[in-house]
Tab-separated table of C-alpha atoms in Angstrom:
chain	number	residue	atom	x	y	z
T	1	MET	CA	-32.382	-31.815	10.164
T	2	THR	CA	-30.219	-33.474	7.484
T	3	LEU	CA	-26.495	-33.347	6.861
T	4	THR	CA	-25.027	-30.611	4.673
T	5	SER	CA	-24.947	-31.923	1.108
T	6	ASN	CA	-21.715	-32.882	-0.636
T	7	SER	CA	-22.278	-30.214	-3.280
T	8	VAL	CA	-22.368	-27.511	-0.608
T	9	LEU	CA	-19.342	-29.023	1.136
T	10	ARG	CA	-17.497	-28.851	-2.195
T	11	VAL	CA	-18.221	-25.138	-2.586
T	12	ARG	CA	-17.118	-24.472	0.991
T	13	ILE	CA	-13.870	-26.394	0.490
T	14	ILE	CA	-13.077	-24.454	-2.686
T	15	SER	CA	-13.969	-21.087	-1.132
T	16	THR	CA	-11.780	-21.857	1.887
T	17	LEU	CA	-8.775	-22.954	-0.206
T	18	VAL	CA	-9.071	-19.832	-2.388
T	19	SER	CA	-8.530	-17.712	0.736
T	20	MET	CA	-5.380	-19.639	1.728
T	21	VAL	CA	-1.777	-19.009	0.664
T	22	ASP	CA	-0.978	-20.803	-2.623
T	23	PHE	CA	-4.528	-22.239	-2.617
T	24	LYS	CA	-3.589	-24.999	-0.168
T	25	GLY	CA	-3.540	-25.901	3.519
T	26	GLN	CA	-3.164	-28.722	6.007
T	27	ARG	CA	-6.343	-30.778	6.426
T	28	ALA	CA	-6.862	-29.612	10.015
T	29	ASP	CA	-6.347	-25.954	9.045
T	30	VAL	CA	-8.804	-26.185	6.155
T	31	LEU	CA	-11.467	-27.847	8.297
T	32	ASP	CA	-10.916	-25.391	11.169
T	33	ALA	CA	-11.324	-22.474	8.756
T	34	MET	CA	-14.549	-24.007	7.432
T	35	ALA	CA	-15.801	-24.561	10.986
T	36	SER	CA	-15.317	-20.877	11.767
T	37	GLU	CA	-16.550	-19.387	8.478
T	38	TYR	CA	-19.751	-21.445	8.395
T	39	ALA	CA	-20.306	-21.763	12.150
T	40	ASP	CA	-23.944	-20.684	11.948
T	41	LEU	CA	-24.776	-22.982	9.024
T	42	TRP	CA	-23.796	-26.449	10.198
T	43	THR	CA	-26.884	-28.497	10.956
T	44	SER	CA	-27.445	-30.284	14.248
T	45	GLU	CA	-26.717	-33.577	12.487
T	46	ASP	CA	-23.482	-32.131	11.035
T	47	LEU	CA	-22.343	-31.505	14.596
T	48	GLU	CA	-22.982	-35.048	15.777
T	49	ILE	CA	-19.984	-37.306	16.317
T	50	ARG	CA	-19.363	-40.115	13.836
T	51	THR	CA	-18.743	-42.921	16.311
T	52	SER	CA	-16.840	-44.980	13.756
T	53	ARG	CA	-14.283	-42.167	13.501
T	54	GLY	CA	-13.584	-41.567	17.178
T	55	THR	CA	-14.527	-38.016	18.119
T	56	GLU	CA	-14.713	-36.453	14.642
T	57	LEU	CA	-17.839	-34.518	13.715
T	58	LYS	CA	-19.921	-35.882	10.874
T	59	TRP	CA	-19.438	-32.874	8.588
T	60	ARG	CA	-15.636	-33.073	8.934
T	61	ASN	CA	-15.701	-36.757	8.032
T	62	ASN	CA	-17.975	-36.072	5.043
T	63	ALA	CA	-15.736	-33.219	3.916
T	64	SER	CA	-12.821	-35.663	3.802
T	65	PHE	CA	-14.834	-38.008	1.590
T	66	GLU	CA	-15.765	-35.054	-0.649
T	67	ARG	CA	-12.116	-34.064	-0.793
T	68	GLN	CA	-11.271	-37.526	-2.182
T	69	ALA	CA	-14.035	-37.211	-4.772
T	70	MET	CA	-12.554	-33.845	-5.806
T	71	VAL	CA	-9.115	-35.476	-6.115
T	72	ASN	CA	-10.628	-38.146	-8.368
T	73	GLU	CA	-12.174	-35.418	-10.546
T	74	GLY	CA	-8.887	-33.513	-10.794
T	75	LEU	CA	-10.011	-30.534	-8.704
T	76	LEU	CA	-7.595	-31.182	-5.831
T	77	VAL	CA	-3.976	-32.303	-6.015
T	78	GLU	CA	-3.391	-36.012	-5.518
T	79	GLY	CA	-0.623	-37.481	-3.376
T	80	LEU	CA	0.014	-34.601	-0.952
T	81	GLN	CA	0.093	-36.213	2.478
T	82	GLY	CA	-2.291	-34.325	4.744
T	83	VAL	CA	-2.444	-31.303	2.412
T	84	TRP	CA	-5.510	-30.108	0.491
T	85	ALA	CA	-4.579	-28.058	-2.590
T	86	LEU	CA	-6.483	-26.823	-5.635
T	87	THR	CA	-5.338	-27.914	-9.080
T	88	GLU	CA	-5.546	-25.633	-12.117
T	89	SER	CA	-8.967	-27.127	-12.820
T	90	GLY	CA	-9.982	-26.424	-9.226
T	91	ARG	CA	-8.897	-22.820	-9.544
T	92	ALA	CA	-10.844	-22.500	-12.794
T	93	LEU	CA	-13.941	-23.781	-11.005
T	94	ALA	CA	-13.321	-21.221	-8.267
T	95	SER	CA	-13.291	-18.499	-10.947
T	96	THR	CA	-16.579	-19.827	-12.309
T	97	LEU	CA	-18.066	-19.654	-8.825
T	98	SER	CA	-16.854	-16.049	-8.571
T	99	VAL	CA	-18.625	-15.209	-11.826
T	100	ARG	CA	-21.799	-16.780	-10.456
T	101	HIS	CA	-21.331	-14.722	-7.303
T	102	ALA	CA	-21.093	-11.536	-9.403
T	103	LYS	CA	-24.325	-12.434	-11.171
T	104	GLN	CA	-26.049	-12.999	-7.831
T	105	ILE	CA	-24.868	-9.576	-6.645
T	106	ALA	CA	-26.228	-7.933	-9.798
T	107	ARG	CA	-29.595	-9.655	-9.395
T	108	GLU	CA	-29.848	-8.716	-5.726
T	109	THR	CA	-28.940	-5.078	-6.427
T	110	ALA	CA	-31.621	-4.933	-9.120
T	111	ARG	CA	-34.157	-6.464	-6.721
T	112	ARG	CA	-33.452	-3.754	-4.157
T	113	GLU	CA	-33.723	-0.987	-6.695
T	114	LEU	CA	-37.115	-2.390	-7.683
T	115	MET	CA	-38.154	-2.320	-3.995
T	116	TRP	CA	-37.204	1.353	-3.775
T	117	ASN	CA	-39.108	2.252	-6.927
T	118	GLU	CA	-42.189	0.339	-5.803
T	119	LEU	CA	-42.093	2.016	-2.412
T	120	GLN	CA	-42.104	5.476	-4.015
T	121	GLY	CA	-45.527	4.668	-5.460
T	122	ARG	CA	-46.834	3.826	-1.989
T	123	LEU	CA	-45.716	6.993	-0.197
T	124	SER	CA	-48.416	9.218	1.233
T	125	SER	CA	-48.500	12.990	0.946
T	126	ASP	CA	-46.313	13.211	4.064
T	127	GLY	CA	-43.541	11.351	2.243
T	128	MET	CA	-43.901	8.328	4.519
T	129	ALA	CA	-45.228	4.797	4.255
T	130	SER	CA	-46.853	2.263	6.522
T	131	ALA	CA	-45.249	-0.805	8.068
T	132	GLU	CA	-47.412	-2.901	5.731
T	133	ASP	CA	-45.936	-1.056	2.741
T	134	THR	CA	-42.360	-1.955	3.741
T	135	ARG	CA	-43.373	-5.590	4.072
T	136	ALA	CA	-45.323	-5.615	0.821
T	137	VAL	CA	-42.304	-4.544	-1.244
T	138	GLY	CA	-39.991	-6.999	0.589
T	139	MET	CA	-37.996	-4.335	2.407
T	140	TYR	CA	-38.614	-5.498	5.965
T	141	SER	CA	-40.104	-8.356	7.932
T	142	GLY	CA	-39.967	-9.580	11.514
T	143	ALA	CA	-39.270	-7.960	14.830
T	144	ARG	CA	-35.462	-7.710	14.831
T	145	GLY	CA	-33.820	-4.415	14.024
T	146	VAL	CA	-31.703	-5.913	11.244
T	147	TYR	CA	-33.328	-7.649	8.272
T	148	ALA	CA	-31.241	-9.698	5.831
T	149	ASP	CA	-34.008	-11.742	4.146
T	150	LYS	CA	-31.804	-14.843	4.301
T	151	GLU	CA	-34.200	-16.837	2.170
T	152	LYS	CA	-33.268	-14.615	-0.776
T	153	THR	CA	-29.772	-13.322	0.082
T	154	ARG	CA	-27.985	-16.215	1.776
T	155	THR	CA	-25.536	-18.063	-0.493
T	156	GLU	CA	-22.323	-20.019	-0.036
T	157	PHE	CA	-20.574	-16.668	-0.467
T	158	ALA	CA	-22.739	-14.876	2.101
T	159	PRO	CA	-23.643	-17.511	4.718
T	160	SER	CA	-25.403	-14.966	6.960
T	161	GLY	CA	-27.151	-13.252	4.064
T	162	ILE	CA	-26.796	-9.628	2.986
T	163	LEU	CA	-28.424	-6.917	5.071
T	164	VAL	CA	-31.441	-5.345	3.385
T	165	SER	CA	-32.733	-2.902	5.990
T	166	MET	CA	-32.424	-1.612	9.533
T	167	ARG	CA	-35.049	-0.249	11.884
T	168	HIS	CA	-34.260	2.976	13.703
T	169	THR	CA	-36.484	3.980	16.595
T	170	GLY	CA	-33.974	5.993	18.617
T	171	LYS	CA	-34.964	4.030	21.727
T	172	HIS	CA	-32.437	1.235	22.066
T	173	TYR	CA	-29.116	2.435	20.664
T	174	GLU	CA	-27.365	5.782	20.452
T	175	ASP	CA	-27.527	5.900	16.664
T	176	GLU	CA	-26.635	9.391	15.500
T	177	MET	CA	-28.850	10.278	12.560
T	178	THR	CA	-28.978	13.370	10.368
T	179	SER	CA	-30.483	14.092	6.966
T	180	ASP	CA	-27.400	12.776	5.158
T	181	GLY	CA	-26.568	9.668	7.144
T	182	MET	CA	-26.028	8.068	10.505
T	183	ILE	CA	-23.507	6.248	12.655
T	184	TYR	CA	-25.150	2.898	13.322
T	185	HIS	CA	-24.247	0.917	16.447
T	186	PHE	CA	-24.140	-2.856	16.075
T	187	PRO	CA	-26.913	-4.811	17.834
T	188	LYS	CA	-26.187	-6.167	21.310
T	189	THR	CA	-29.060	-8.314	22.493
T	190	GLN	CA	-29.528	-11.389	24.641
T	191	GLN	CA	-28.979	-13.500	21.518
T	192	PRO	CA	-25.264	-13.183	20.647
T	193	GLY	CA	-25.536	-15.765	17.869
T	194	HIS	CA	-28.224	-13.716	16.129
T	195	ASP	CA	-26.207	-10.543	16.734
T	196	LYS	CA	-23.154	-12.044	15.004
T	197	SER	CA	-25.274	-13.107	12.052
T	198	ASP	CA	-26.789	-9.605	11.813
T	199	ILE	CA	-23.346	-8.001	11.916
T	200	ASP	CA	-21.954	-10.418	9.320
T	201	SER	CA	-24.831	-9.530	6.985
T	202	LEU	CA	-24.115	-5.825	7.520
T	203	VAL	CA	-20.409	-6.269	6.774
T	204	MET	CA	-21.287	-8.204	3.620
T	205	ALA	CA	-23.579	-5.389	2.424
T	206	HIS	CA	-20.673	-3.004	2.961
T	207	LYS	CA	-18.194	-5.183	1.057
T	208	LEU	CA	-20.559	-5.534	-1.901
T	209	GLY	CA	-21.686	-1.894	-2.017
T	210	MET	CA	-25.322	-2.980	-1.833
T	211	PRO	CA	-28.087	-0.401	-1.422
T	212	VAL	CA	-29.645	-0.708	2.048
T	213	PHE	CA	-32.681	0.888	3.625
T	214	LEU	CA	-32.982	2.691	6.940
T	215	ILE	CA	-36.538	2.549	8.265
T	216	SER	CA	-37.228	5.249	10.828
T	217	SER	CA	-40.293	5.984	12.937
T	218	PRO	CA	-40.682	9.694	13.773
T	219	ALA	CA	-41.519	10.271	17.444
T	220	GLU	CA	-44.569	12.310	16.491
T	221	LYS	CA	-45.839	9.589	14.094
T	222	PRO	CA	-44.753	6.249	15.582
T	223	THR	CA	-46.987	4.198	13.271
T	224	ARG	CA	-45.541	5.762	10.124
T	225	ARG	CA	-42.275	4.847	8.404
T	226	GLN	CA	-39.758	7.218	6.863
T	227	ILE	CA	-37.470	5.331	4.492
T	228	PHE	CA	-33.916	6.294	3.553
T	229	ARG	CA	-31.932	4.636	0.760
T	230	GLY	CA	-28.224	4.499	1.418
T	231	VAL	CA	-24.964	2.580	1.438
T	232	ILE	CA	-22.814	1.315	4.286
T	233	GLU	CA	-19.829	3.474	3.549
T	234	ALA	CA	-17.489	2.175	6.248
T	235	VAL	CA	-17.370	-0.281	9.135
T	236	ASP	CA	-15.328	0.036	12.338
T	237	LEU	CA	-15.115	-3.319	14.115
T	238	ASN	CA	-13.083	-1.794	16.949
T	239	VAL	CA	-16.028	0.191	18.273
T	240	ASP	CA	-18.817	-1.823	16.606
T	241	THR	CA	-20.212	0.918	14.404
T	242	ALA	CA	-20.969	1.481	10.730
T	243	LEU	CA	-21.267	4.690	8.747
T	244	ILE	CA	-24.397	4.781	6.612
T	245	THR	CA	-24.582	7.511	3.983
T	246	PHE	CA	-27.963	8.283	2.439
T	247	VAL	CA	-27.940	8.507	-1.344
T	248	HIS	CA	-31.715	8.937	-1.757
T	249	ASP	CA	-32.374	8.806	-5.529
T	250	ASP	CA	-28.746	9.349	-6.574
T	251	ALA	CA	-26.787	6.701	-8.475
T	252	LEU	CA	-25.135	4.093	-6.287
T	253	PRO	CA	-21.421	4.643	-5.626
T	254	PRO	CA	-18.845	1.874	-6.139
T	255	ALA	CA	-18.131	-0.530	-3.281
T	256	ALA	CA	-15.136	1.136	-1.648
T	257	GLU	CA	-14.504	2.509	1.808
T	258	PHE	CA	-14.196	6.266	2.124
T	259	THR	CA	-10.741	7.573	3.067
T	260	ASP	CA	-9.860	11.255	3.330
T	261	GLY	CA	-6.241	10.479	2.520
T	262	GLU	CA	-7.112	9.948	-1.135
T	263	GLN	CA	-7.976	13.640	-1.531
T	264	PRO	CA	-5.838	16.761	-1.016
T	265	PHE	CA	-6.451	18.251	2.425
T	266	GLN	CA	-8.970	21.105	2.475
T	267	LEU	CA	-8.861	23.420	5.486
T	268	THR	CA	-12.238	25.075	4.928
T	269	ASP	CA	-15.564	24.210	3.361
T	270	GLU	CA	-15.088	26.869	0.682
T	271	GLU	CA	-12.210	24.839	-0.747
T	272	VAL	CA	-14.252	21.654	-1.085
T	273	THR	CA	-15.151	21.535	-4.764
T	274	THR	CA	-14.045	18.035	-5.778
T	275	ALA	CA	-15.672	14.681	-5.144
T	276	THR	CA	-14.637	11.619	-3.213
T	277	ARG	CA	-14.325	8.313	-4.962
T	278	LYS	CA	-17.809	7.485	-3.866
T	279	MET	CA	-20.133	10.401	-4.278
T	280	THR	CA	-20.465	14.127	-4.764
T	281	VAL	CA	-18.921	15.847	-1.785
T	282	ARG	CA	-21.267	17.512	0.657
T	283	PRO	CA	-20.836	18.403	4.318
T	284	ASN	CA	-21.217	15.211	6.307
T	285	GLN	CA	-20.389	15.502	9.984
T	286	LYS	CA	-21.338	11.860	10.568
T	287	ARG	CA	-18.622	10.775	8.165
T	288	PHE	CA	-16.260	13.208	9.872
T	289	ALA	CA	-17.066	11.817	13.325
T	290	PHE	CA	-16.829	8.214	12.154
T	291	GLU	CA	-13.416	8.689	10.548
T	292	VAL	CA	-12.029	10.606	13.528
T	293	VAL	CA	-13.095	7.887	15.983
T	294	LYS	CA	-11.356	5.279	13.806
T	295	LYS	CA	-8.101	7.235	14.040
T	296	TYR	CA	-8.117	7.321	17.858
T	297	PRO	CA	-8.405	3.754	19.164
T	298	GLY	CA	-7.037	4.954	22.528
T	299	GLY	CA	-10.037	7.203	23.219
T	300	CYS	CA	-9.858	10.875	24.181
T	301	ALA	CA	-6.534	12.340	23.048
T	302	ALA	CA	-6.278	14.343	26.284
T	303	CYS	CA	-7.312	11.906	29.012
T	304	GLY	CA	-7.711	8.509	27.338
T	305	ILE	CA	-11.282	7.902	28.480
T	306	MET	CA	-12.744	5.027	26.465
T	307	GLU	CA	-16.466	5.623	26.993
T	308	PRO	CA	-18.033	6.054	23.497
T	309	SER	CA	-21.057	7.912	24.854
T	310	VAL	CA	-18.855	10.919	25.696
T	311	PHE	CA	-16.699	10.845	22.542
T	312	GLU	CA	-16.829	13.982	20.411
T	313	ALA	CA	-15.037	14.574	17.121
T	314	ALA	CA	-13.604	18.067	17.517
T	315	HIS	CA	-12.690	20.268	14.568
T	316	VAL	CA	-9.110	21.516	14.890
T	317	HIS	CA	-9.858	24.455	12.599
T	318	PRO	CA	-13.273	25.378	14.047
T	319	LYS	CA	-16.529	24.813	12.238
T	320	ALA	CA	-17.411	28.417	13.131
T	321	ASP	CA	-14.502	29.469	10.879
T	322	ARG	CA	-15.732	27.204	8.071
T	323	GLY	CA	-13.411	24.383	9.097
T	324	SER	CA	-13.874	21.431	6.774
T	325	ASP	CA	-15.255	17.996	7.614
T	326	ASP	CA	-12.053	16.354	6.425
T	327	SER	CA	-11.072	13.933	9.219
T	328	ARG	CA	-7.525	15.324	9.083
T	329	ASN	CA	-9.092	18.453	10.568
T	330	GLY	CA	-10.270	16.384	13.521
T	331	ILE	CA	-9.213	15.114	16.917
T	332	LEU	CA	-11.102	12.790	19.256
T	333	LEU	CA	-11.893	14.281	22.665
T	334	CYS	CA	-14.282	13.652	25.513
T	335	ALA	CA	-17.010	16.246	25.997
T	336	ASN	CA	-15.091	18.047	28.766
T	337	HIS	CA	-11.812	18.407	26.910
T	338	HIS	CA	-13.646	19.378	23.726
T	339	LYS	CA	-15.298	22.250	25.564
T	340	MET	CA	-11.932	23.342	27.002
T	341	PHE	CA	-10.407	23.118	23.519
T	342	ASP	CA	-13.096	25.348	22.030
T	343	ARG	CA	-12.668	27.851	24.882
T	344	ASN	CA	-8.946	28.087	24.113
T	345	LEU	CA	-7.835	26.741	27.491
T	346	TRP	CA	-5.362	24.569	25.603
T	347	THR	CA	-4.106	23.843	22.101
T	348	ILE	CA	-1.626	21.640	20.244
T	349	ALA	CA	1.880	22.669	19.205
T	350	PRO	CA	2.151	22.262	15.411
T	351	ASP	CA	5.834	21.307	15.553
T	352	GLY	CA	5.938	18.656	18.289
T	353	PHE	CA	2.256	17.856	18.953
T	354	GLY	CA	2.634	18.781	22.618
T	355	PHE	CA	-0.280	20.295	24.554
T	356	ILE	CA	-0.005	23.995	25.415
T	357	PHE	CA	-2.136	25.555	28.149
T	358	LYS	CA	-3.491	29.003	28.809
T	359	PRO	CA	-1.400	30.732	31.476
T	360	GLY	CA	-2.642	29.956	34.976
T	361	PHE	CA	-4.265	26.612	34.073
T	362	ASP	CA	-2.819	23.386	35.448
T	363	PRO	CA	-3.131	20.396	33.073
T	364	ILE	CA	-3.543	17.964	35.985
T	365	ALA	CA	-6.374	20.040	37.417
T	366	LEU	CA	-7.953	20.030	33.939
T	367	GLY	CA	-7.918	16.238	33.914
T	368	PHE	CA	-5.145	15.723	31.356
T	369	LYS	CA	-3.449	12.326	31.439
T	370	PHE	CA	-1.137	12.971	28.473
T	371	ASP	CA	1.119	15.889	27.554
T	372	LEU	CA	1.159	15.352	23.778
T	373	LEU	CA	-0.601	13.458	21.001
T	374	SER	CA	0.215	9.760	21.058
T	375	ASP	CA	2.680	8.409	18.506
T	376	SER	CA	0.149	5.663	17.742
T	377	VAL	CA	-2.507	7.962	16.242
T	378	ALA	CA	-2.720	9.761	12.912
T	379	LYS	CA	-1.944	13.430	13.501
T	380	PRO	CA	-4.191	16.270	12.307
T	381	ALA	CA	-3.060	18.105	9.186
T	382	GLN	CA	-0.257	20.601	9.791
T	383	GLU	CA	-2.287	23.366	8.137
T	384	ALA	CA	-5.138	22.788	10.584
T	385	LEU	CA	-2.824	22.771	13.616
T	386	LEU	CA	-1.164	26.039	12.488
T	387	ALA	CA	-4.541	27.739	12.016
T	388	ARG	CA	-5.712	26.568	15.451
T	389	HIS	CA	-2.495	27.643	17.154
T	390	ASP	CA	-2.743	31.120	15.610
T	391	LYS	CA	-6.323	31.418	16.892
T	392	TRP	CA	-5.261	30.267	20.373
T	393	ALA	CA	-2.310	32.699	20.465
T	394	LYS	CA	-4.538	35.649	19.587
T	395	SER	CA	-6.959	34.742	22.368
T	396	ASN	CA	-4.151	34.673	24.927
């Protein structure tokens, strides 16, 4: 395997300096940032030691030579001891690269839309396709659950490629899927390097607002493929999950993460008549659950358990009373404390966020570790807490 070319090294140097304060950095810091950002892309020869330079890796030595060539061409500042810094010409080149990046994004988006349209012509009367159909249109290939088609999507801007599709069998991960989306759990296999690359490609698809495809195999028809077109609406790196919202044949939304805080709080579904920044509003309990989990990094608000398999996003104003799927109407609980909450064994004081218990019930016996909502979490909307407290008071 050959060394990374100087032209590629040049792009990586520019991209790294663009991300640094004032477009400059110490040599060691620039090279360390490049080592991390492109860790999966250095060739085996890149990682050999150049014996004439002590213990320095070949790619680092070559990057220094390329840096000098860039100084000679006026792209990097001359005369700064140990500092690599972009000149005005270097910054202009960086802008040109960004334009090229935008064109690549547009081409890749168009390619995916063509895939979707071609697939529609291959669907059978049951609305499904075969595995061969997904491969024929370029939507999926290989045995891994995440497909980025690196040959077509990997660039200097997306070194791990851009996720195209995911397989969902329901066998290996606790992915929670409904007709409008799913909470997708990041892959964890015996190949951590491949897992990181898969996750990086997923995050890139999210950042760029790319259409992605979820390929599902119904249990009753394991050889058939049901295809969903969607977007990765949000990513939570704390719990290694992504929220995928299906858009089907609708227009693609802009690349922006959903946040409830941008909209006025709505207590009930009847009040939900506006749209989010991304798409026409519709009940989406997966989005609700995803956003609630993000707000509670300490786990269950009552006992602090950190086991994701027992997490439940509870509606403060109950769903049975048309409580909305706004995450500000939510609280993260374990299954046990959610059930107790719904049975009015306890509630939350709207004024001080302390836990209040039904007479005769001991919080320690109920497994409570805390006596109020943590200061470190976003509190539910006051309107939701008042409605819940009124309901609890009437039941007691």
